[in-house]
Coordinates of C-alpha atoms and ligand atoms in Angstrom, one line a residue:
M1 CA 9.0 35.5 -24.2
M2 CA 11.4 37.9 -22.7
K3 CA 11.0 38.6 -18.5
I4 CA 11.2 41.0 -15.9
T5 CA 13.0 39.0 -13.6
S6 CA 14.0 41.9 -10.6
A7 CA 12.6 45.2 -9.8
R8 CA 14.2 47.7 -6.6
V9 CA 13.7 50.5 -5.6
I10 CA 17.3 52.4 -4.5
L11 CA 16.8 55.4 -2.4
C12 CA 19.4 57.4 -1.9
S13 CA 20.4 61.3 -0.7
P14 CA 23.0 62.9 -2.9
G15 CA 22.6 66.1 -1.7
R16 CA 18.5 65.6 -2.1
N17 CA 16.3 62.9 -2.1
F18 CA 15.8 60.5 -5.2
V19 CA 13.6 57.6 -5.5
T20 CA 14.6 55.2 -8.2
L21 CA 13.6 51.8 -10.0
K22 CA 15.8 49.4 -12.0
I23 CA 14.1 46.7 -13.9
E24 CA 16.2 43.5 -14.5
T25 CA 15.4 41.4 -16.9
D26 CA 16.6 37.2 -18.1
E27 CA 18.0 38.7 -21.2
G28 CA 20.4 41.0 -19.4
I29 CA 19.4 44.6 -20.8
Y30 CA 18.1 46.6 -17.9
G31 CA 16.0 49.8 -16.8
I32 CA 16.2 53.0 -14.8
G33 CA 12.9 55.1 -13.6
D34 CA 12.5 57.7 -11.5
G35 CA 9.7 57.8 -9.0
T36 CA 10.1 60.9 -6.7
L37 CA 7.9 62.8 -5.0
N38 CA 9.8 65.9 -3.1
G39 CA 9.0 66.0 0.8
R40 CA 6.8 62.8 0.4
E41 CA 9.3 60.2 -0.9
M42 CA 8.6 57.3 1.5
S43 CA 4.9 57.1 -0.1
V44 CA 6.1 55.8 -3.5
V45 CA 8.8 54.0 -2.1
S46 CA 6.0 51.8 -0.7
Y47 CA 3.4 52.2 -3.5
L48 CA 5.7 50.8 -5.5
S49 CA 7.3 47.8 -3.3
E50 CA 4.4 47.1 -2.1
H51 CA 1.7 47.2 -4.8
V52 CA 4.2 47.0 -8.4
I53 CA 7.3 45.1 -8.0
P54 CA 5.5 42.2 -6.9
V55 CA 3.0 42.8 -10.5
L56 CA 5.9 43.1 -12.6
I57 CA 7.8 40.2 -12.0
G58 CA 7.7 37.9 -14.7
R59 CA 6.1 40.5 -17.2
D60 CA 7.2 40.9 -20.5
P61 CA 9.2 44.3 -20.1
R62 CA 8.4 45.2 -24.1
R63 CA 4.7 45.2 -23.6
I64 CA 5.0 48.6 -22.0
E65 CA 1.8 49.7 -23.1
D66 CA -0.7 47.2 -21.5
I67 CA 1.6 47.3 -18.3
W68 CA 0.9 51.0 -18.2
Q69 CA -2.9 50.5 -18.4
Y70 CA -2.4 47.2 -16.4
L71 CA -1.5 49.9 -13.4
Y72 CA -3.4 52.7 -14.6
R73 CA -7.2 50.8 -14.6
G74 CA -6.0 47.6 -12.6
A75 CA -5.4 49.8 -9.5
Y76 CA -8.8 51.0 -10.1
W77 CA -8.1 54.5 -7.6
R78 CA -6.9 55.9 -10.9
R79 CA -4.6 59.5 -10.5
G80 CA -3.1 61.1 -8.1
P81 CA 0.6 62.4 -7.7
V82 CA 2.2 58.8 -5.6
T83 CA 0.0 56.8 -8.3
M84 CA 1.3 58.7 -11.2
R85 CA 4.8 59.0 -10.1
A86 CA 5.0 54.9 -9.5
I87 CA 3.8 54.4 -12.8
A88 CA 6.0 56.9 -14.6
A89 CA 9.2 54.9 -12.9
V90 CA 8.1 51.6 -14.2
D91 CA 7.4 53.5 -18.0
V92 CA 10.2 55.1 -17.9
A93 CA 12.6 51.9 -17.2
L94 CA 10.7 50.3 -19.6
W95 CA 11.1 53.2 -22.4
D96 CA 15.1 52.2 -21.2
I97 CA 14.9 48.6 -21.7
K98 CA 13.1 49.0 -24.6
A99 CA 15.6 51.6 -26.5
K100 CA 18.4 49.4 -25.6
L101 CA 16.9 46.5 -27.1
A102 CA 16.4 48.1 -30.0
N103 CA 20.3 49.8 -29.8
M104 CA 18.4 53.6 -30.0
P105 CA 18.7 56.5 -28.1
L106 CA 15.0 56.8 -26.7
F107 CA 14.3 60.0 -29.3
D108 CA 14.6 57.6 -32.3
L109 CA 12.7 55.2 -31.1
L110 CA 9.9 58.0 -30.4
G111 CA 10.1 58.8 -33.8
G112 CA 13.5 61.1 -34.2
R113 CA 14.5 64.3 -34.1
S114 CA 12.4 67.0 -34.7
R115 CA 15.2 68.9 -33.6
D116 CA 19.0 69.4 -32.8
K117 CA 19.0 70.9 -29.2
V118 CA 16.8 71.9 -26.6
L119 CA 16.0 75.2 -25.3
V120 CA 16.4 75.2 -21.9
Y121 CA 16.0 77.8 -19.0
G122 CA 18.0 78.5 -15.9
H123 CA 17.3 80.2 -12.6
A124 CA 18.3 83.3 -11.5
N125 CA 18.0 84.1 -8.1
G126 CA 18.5 87.0 -5.9
T127 CA 18.0 88.4 -2.5
D128 CA 16.8 91.8 -4.1
I129 CA 16.8 93.4 -8.1
E130 CA 20.5 94.5 -8.4
H131 CA 21.4 91.1 -7.0
T132 CA 18.8 89.0 -10.0
S133 CA 19.5 91.3 -12.2
D134 CA 23.8 90.8 -11.9
E135 CA 22.4 87.0 -12.0
V136 CA 20.6 87.0 -14.8
G137 CA 23.9 88.6 -16.9
R138 CA 25.4 85.5 -15.2
Y139 CA 23.3 83.1 -16.5
K140 CA 23.7 85.3 -19.6
E141 CA 27.6 84.0 -19.6
M142 CA 27.1 80.9 -18.9
G143 CA 25.3 80.5 -22.2
Y144 CA 21.6 80.7 -21.3
K145 CA 18.9 82.0 -23.9
A146 CA 16.0 81.9 -21.2
V147 CA 16.2 82.9 -17.6
R148 CA 13.7 82.9 -15.1
A149 CA 13.8 85.5 -12.7
Q150 CA 13.1 85.4 -8.8
S151 CA 13.7 88.1 -6.6
G152 CA 13.6 88.1 -2.9
I153 CA 10.8 91.1 -1.9
P154 CA 11.0 94.2 0.6
G155 CA 7.9 92.7 3.3
V156 CA 8.1 89.3 2.4
K157 CA 9.8 86.5 4.4
G158 CA 11.5 83.7 2.5
A159 CA 9.9 84.6 -1.1
Y160 CA 9.7 81.9 -3.6
G161 CA 12.3 80.7 -5.7
V162 CA 15.5 82.8 -3.8
G163 CA 18.0 80.8 -3.3
R164 CA 20.7 80.7 -0.1
G165 CA 23.1 82.0 -2.0
D166 CA 24.9 78.7 -3.9
M167 CA 24.2 77.5 -7.4
Y168 CA 22.1 74.7 -6.1
Y169 CA 18.2 76.6 -4.8
E170 CA 16.2 73.5 -3.2
P171 CA 13.0 74.3 -1.4
A172 CA 12.7 70.8 0.4
D173 CA 15.5 72.4 3.0
A174 CA 14.6 71.2 6.3
S175 CA 13.0 67.8 8.1
L176 CA 9.6 69.5 9.3
P177 CA 8.5 72.6 7.1
T178 CA 10.2 76.1 7.0
E179 CA 7.2 78.4 7.5
T180 CA 8.0 81.5 5.0
V181 CA 5.0 84.7 4.9
W182 CA 3.3 86.0 2.1
N183 CA 2.5 89.4 1.1
T184 CA 0.5 90.4 -2.0
G185 CA 0.5 93.8 -2.1
S186 CA 4.3 93.8 -2.0
Y187 CA 4.7 91.3 -4.4
L188 CA 2.1 92.8 -7.0
N189 CA 4.3 96.4 -6.7
F190 CA 7.5 95.3 -7.0
T191 CA 7.3 92.5 -9.3
P192 CA 6.9 95.1 -12.6
K193 CA 9.5 97.0 -11.3
L194 CA 12.0 93.7 -11.1
F195 CA 11.2 93.3 -14.9
Q196 CA 11.5 96.4 -15.8
R197 CA 15.1 96.4 -14.6
L198 CA 16.0 93.2 -16.0
R199 CA 15.0 94.6 -19.5
D200 CA 16.8 97.8 -19.4
V201 CA 20.5 96.0 -18.2
H202 CA 19.9 92.9 -20.2
G203 CA 18.4 94.2 -23.4
D204 CA 15.5 92.6 -25.7
E205 CA 17.0 89.7 -26.9
I206 CA 17.0 87.3 -23.5
H207 CA 13.8 85.2 -23.0
L208 CA 12.8 86.2 -19.4
L209 CA 10.2 83.8 -17.5
H210 CA 8.6 83.7 -14.3
D211 CA 7.0 81.6 -11.3
V212 CA 4.3 83.2 -9.4
H213 CA 3.9 79.8 -7.8
H214 CA 0.5 80.1 -7.1
R215 CA 0.0 82.4 -5.1
L216 CA -2.5 84.8 -6.8
T217 CA -5.7 84.9 -7.2
P218 CA -7.5 84.8 -10.6
I219 CA -7.7 88.8 -10.4
E220 CA -4.9 89.8 -9.0
A221 CA -3.0 87.6 -11.6
A222 CA -4.6 89.2 -14.3
R223 CA -3.5 92.6 -13.0
L224 CA -0.2 91.3 -12.9
G225 CA 0.0 90.2 -16.3
C226 CA -0.9 93.2 -17.6
N227 CA 1.6 95.1 -15.7
L228 CA 4.5 92.6 -17.3
E229 CA 3.4 93.1 -20.7
P230 CA 5.4 95.9 -21.5
Y231 CA 8.8 93.0 -20.7
R232 CA 7.8 90.3 -22.9
L233 CA 7.8 87.3 -20.6
F234 CA 8.1 84.4 -22.7
W235 CA 6.0 82.9 -19.9
M236 CA 4.2 83.5 -16.2
E237 CA 3.8 80.3 -14.7
D238 CA 1.3 79.2 -11.8
A239 CA -0.6 81.9 -11.6
T240 CA -3.5 81.3 -9.5
P241 CA -4.0 77.5 -8.3
A242 CA -5.5 75.2 -11.0
E243 CA -8.2 73.2 -9.3
N244 CA -10.9 75.4 -10.5
Q245 CA -9.6 75.8 -14.1
E246 CA -12.6 78.1 -15.1
A247 CA -10.1 80.8 -13.4
F248 CA -7.6 80.6 -16.0
R249 CA -10.6 82.1 -18.0
L250 CA -10.6 85.1 -16.1
I251 CA -6.5 85.6 -16.6
R252 CA -6.9 85.1 -19.9
Q253 CA -9.3 87.8 -21.1
H254 CA -6.8 90.3 -19.5
T255 CA -4.1 89.8 -20.6
T256 CA -1.7 88.7 -23.4
T257 CA 1.4 87.6 -21.2
P258 CA 2.1 83.5 -21.9
L259 CA 0.6 81.2 -19.2
A260 CA 2.2 78.5 -18.5
V261 CA 0.5 76.2 -16.2
G262 CA 0.8 71.9 -15.0
E263 CA 4.1 71.3 -13.0
I264 CA 1.6 69.5 -10.3
F265 CA -0.8 68.0 -13.0
N266 CA -0.8 63.8 -13.0
T267 CA -2.9 63.2 -15.9
I268 CA -4.4 64.6 -19.4
W269 CA -7.6 65.1 -17.1
D270 CA -5.5 67.7 -15.3
C271 CA -4.6 69.3 -18.6
K272 CA -7.4 68.4 -20.9
D273 CA -9.9 71.8 -20.3
L274 CA -6.6 74.4 -19.7
I275 CA -5.8 73.5 -23.3
S276 CA -9.0 72.6 -25.1
N277 CA -10.6 75.9 -24.5
Q278 CA -6.6 77.7 -25.0
L279 CA -6.7 78.9 -21.6
I280 CA -2.4 78.4 -21.6
D281 CA 0.2 78.7 -23.7
Y282 CA 2.4 76.1 -22.2
I283 CA 1.9 72.9 -20.7
R284 CA 4.4 71.5 -17.9
T285 CA 3.1 68.5 -17.4
T286 CA 6.6 66.4 -17.2
I287 CA 7.8 62.4 -17.3
V288 CA 8.3 62.2 -13.8
G289 CA 5.1 63.6 -12.5
A290 CA 2.6 62.2 -15.4
G291 CA 2.8 58.9 -15.6
G292 CA 5.9 58.7 -17.9
V293 CA 6.4 58.7 -21.2
T294 CA 3.3 57.1 -22.5
H295 CA 1.2 59.3 -21.3
L296 CA 3.2 62.5 -21.5
R297 CA 3.2 61.8 -25.2
R298 CA -0.5 61.4 -25.1
I299 CA -0.6 65.3 -23.6
A300 CA 1.7 66.6 -26.0
D301 CA -0.2 65.1 -29.3
F302 CA -3.3 66.6 -27.4
A303 CA -2.0 70.0 -26.5
A304 CA -0.8 70.2 -30.6
L305 CA -4.1 70.3 -31.7
W306 CA -4.5 74.1 -30.0
Q307 CA -0.9 74.8 -30.2
V308 CA 0.0 74.5 -26.9
R309 CA 3.8 73.9 -26.4
T310 CA 5.7 71.3 -23.5
G311 CA 7.7 73.6 -21.3
S312 CA 8.2 70.6 -18.6
H313 CA 9.1 71.0 -15.5
G314 CA 12.5 70.5 -14.9
A315 CA 13.7 71.1 -10.9
T316 CA 16.3 69.7 -9.3
D317 CA 13.5 67.1 -7.6
L318 CA 13.5 66.0 -10.5
S319 CA 16.3 63.1 -11.2
P320 CA 19.0 63.1 -13.6
V321 CA 16.9 60.1 -15.0
T322 CA 14.4 62.0 -15.5
L323 CA 15.7 65.2 -16.9
G324 CA 17.7 62.3 -19.2
T325 CA 14.4 61.0 -20.5
A326 CA 12.8 64.7 -20.9
V327 CA 15.7 65.7 -23.2
H328 CA 15.0 62.5 -25.3
F329 CA 11.6 63.4 -25.1
D330 CA 12.2 66.9 -26.3
T331 CA 14.7 66.2 -28.9
W332 CA 11.4 64.5 -30.7
V333 CA 8.1 65.9 -29.6
P334 CA 6.9 68.5 -32.6
N335 CA 5.9 71.1 -30.4
F336 CA 8.3 71.3 -27.8
G337 CA 8.4 75.3 -26.0
I338 CA 11.1 75.3 -23.3
Q339 CA 12.6 72.9 -21.3
E340 CA 13.1 73.8 -17.5
Y341 CA 16.6 73.0 -15.9
M342 CA 18.1 73.7 -12.6
R343 CA 21.4 72.1 -12.3
H344 CA 22.1 69.2 -10.1
T345 CA 24.8 69.3 -7.7
P346 CA 28.4 67.4 -8.6
E347 CA 27.1 64.7 -5.8
T348 CA 23.8 63.4 -7.5
D349 CA 25.8 64.2 -11.2
D350 CA 28.0 61.5 -10.0
V351 CA 25.5 59.0 -8.7
F352 CA 23.8 59.0 -11.7
P353 CA 25.7 58.4 -14.8
H354 CA 24.7 60.7 -18.2
D355 CA 25.1 61.7 -21.5
Y356 CA 23.2 64.6 -21.9
T357 CA 25.2 67.7 -22.2
F358 CA 25.1 71.9 -21.6
R359 CA 25.6 74.1 -24.2
D360 CA 25.1 77.2 -25.8
G361 CA 22.2 77.4 -23.6
C362 CA 20.7 74.0 -24.6
L363 CA 20.4 70.6 -23.5
H364 CA 22.0 67.9 -26.1
A365 CA 20.6 64.3 -25.6
G366 CA 23.4 61.9 -25.8
E367 CA 23.8 58.7 -28.2
K368 CA 23.6 56.5 -26.3
P369 CA 21.1 53.6 -26.8
G370 CA 18.3 53.7 -24.0
H371 CA 17.6 56.8 -22.0
G372 CA 21.3 57.5 -20.9
V373 CA 21.4 58.0 -18.0
D374 CA 22.2 55.1 -15.4
I375 CA 23.2 55.3 -11.2
D376 CA 25.8 54.1 -9.6
E377 CA 24.1 51.7 -6.8
R378 CA 27.7 51.6 -4.7
L379 CA 28.1 55.2 -5.0
A380 CA 24.3 56.0 -4.1
A381 CA 24.4 53.7 -0.9
R382 CA 27.1 56.5 0.3
Y383 CA 24.0 59.0 0.5
P384 CA 21.8 57.5 2.6
Y385 CA 17.9 58.5 3.0
S386 CA 17.2 62.2 4.9
P387 CA 14.1 62.9 5.6
K388 CA 12.9 66.8 4.4
Q389 CA 10.3 68.8 3.4
L390 CA 8.7 71.8 1.0
P391 CA 8.4 75.2 3.0
I392 CA 4.5 76.5 3.6
A393 CA 3.7 79.7 3.4
R394 CA 1.8 82.0 6.1
L395 CA -0.1 85.2 5.2
Q396 CA 1.0 87.9 7.8
D397 CA -2.3 87.1 10.1
G398 CA -1.4 83.9 10.1
S399 CA -3.7 82.5 7.9
M400 CA -2.3 79.0 5.5
W401 CA -1.7 79.8 1.8
N402 CA -0.5 78.7 -1.5
W403 CA 3.3 77.3 -1.1
Ligands
EZ4_1 O1 8.8 74.8 -6.7 O2 9.7 71.5 -7.8 O3 9.2 75.7 -11.4 N1 9.6 74.9 -10.4 C1 9.1 75.1 -9.4 C2 10.3 73.9 -8.3 C3 8.7 73.5 -7.6 C4 9.8 72.4 -6.9 C5 9.0 71.5 -5.9 O4 9.2 70.4 -5.5 O5 8.0 74.9 -9.4 O6 10.9 74.7 -8.1
CO2 CO1 7.3 76.3 -11.0

């Protein structure tokens, strides 16, 4: 029997915070997993250190399914972002170990290539329509075939998704939450004009995406979907909060703009009704968010029954370990749609050496055994944890709203 001899959480902040799990075995092979929960990192650190690592020691790392079930059923308290990230960190480290044991890149172990490369979308963010249009142009020059566009909006203080003039937008920007002010009316008037301009300037071929980031009510989302139809979005994301999934039925009845949801979902139970009622087109649940490769594979297979495709979350708070694993997953998964790709900073890339590469608007999986991402612990130690939280949003009268 092979044994797990040690497991450690490595917390570091090379530009932003990451929670990384390293599992070592008696055969000298180790695996790396990601458990980062943006703005709430220490909850996963403590969940792993106090409750998970002690039960891993001595277990056979090849029994991925049993360990997954042990952590899921065994906790008694199921689901939730903290639990499912802790499980994901373990699961991804174990798949890394198993693929290294098999001497295969992870996509081969999952069933082999379904495609040569993984279509990604980048983030074009500008302060106004012209700036955003220029940014879309810059992404086209970098080779991107799909671009998400977010813009500053007159009358909205701190619109979602607008960077601060660099290539590395990161919303968790302060130790106490930044306060932004939301204005639905301004946003609904503005957004169709943005996409009209983007189609006029950039033509029909480029895929355009947009993230509403949970800001609208169902009927407002329906109206935006209708008004965006002439510009043929690849998708409209998180149009309204998805706790009440019936809300999407209303949106769906009104618009053919494709809908994407799920970056904050944790399990197949969050996805099930949206998928089986054909209320969405892309499921955004990701490896770190939903219990790792073992569980995301179940979600993807379930989604395939209704022709729902994957569109995994890939913001910078998903570490290179998650991105690398996602590229393997995406290379295999039959019903792949698109992968979000926000570049990490050079500091992050140095701390997490990896073998995935970007070219021609796509990410390409490496051929190294495992998921192809490591952590340089000596370098990581030079970037200590730095508490940061996500912003909050209020309406103009001061009421709390959805950030
Ligand atoms: O705001 O990951 O589609 N991407 C997103 C992200 C989220 C962040 C929150 O940590 O909505 O940018
Ligand atoms: Co989003």
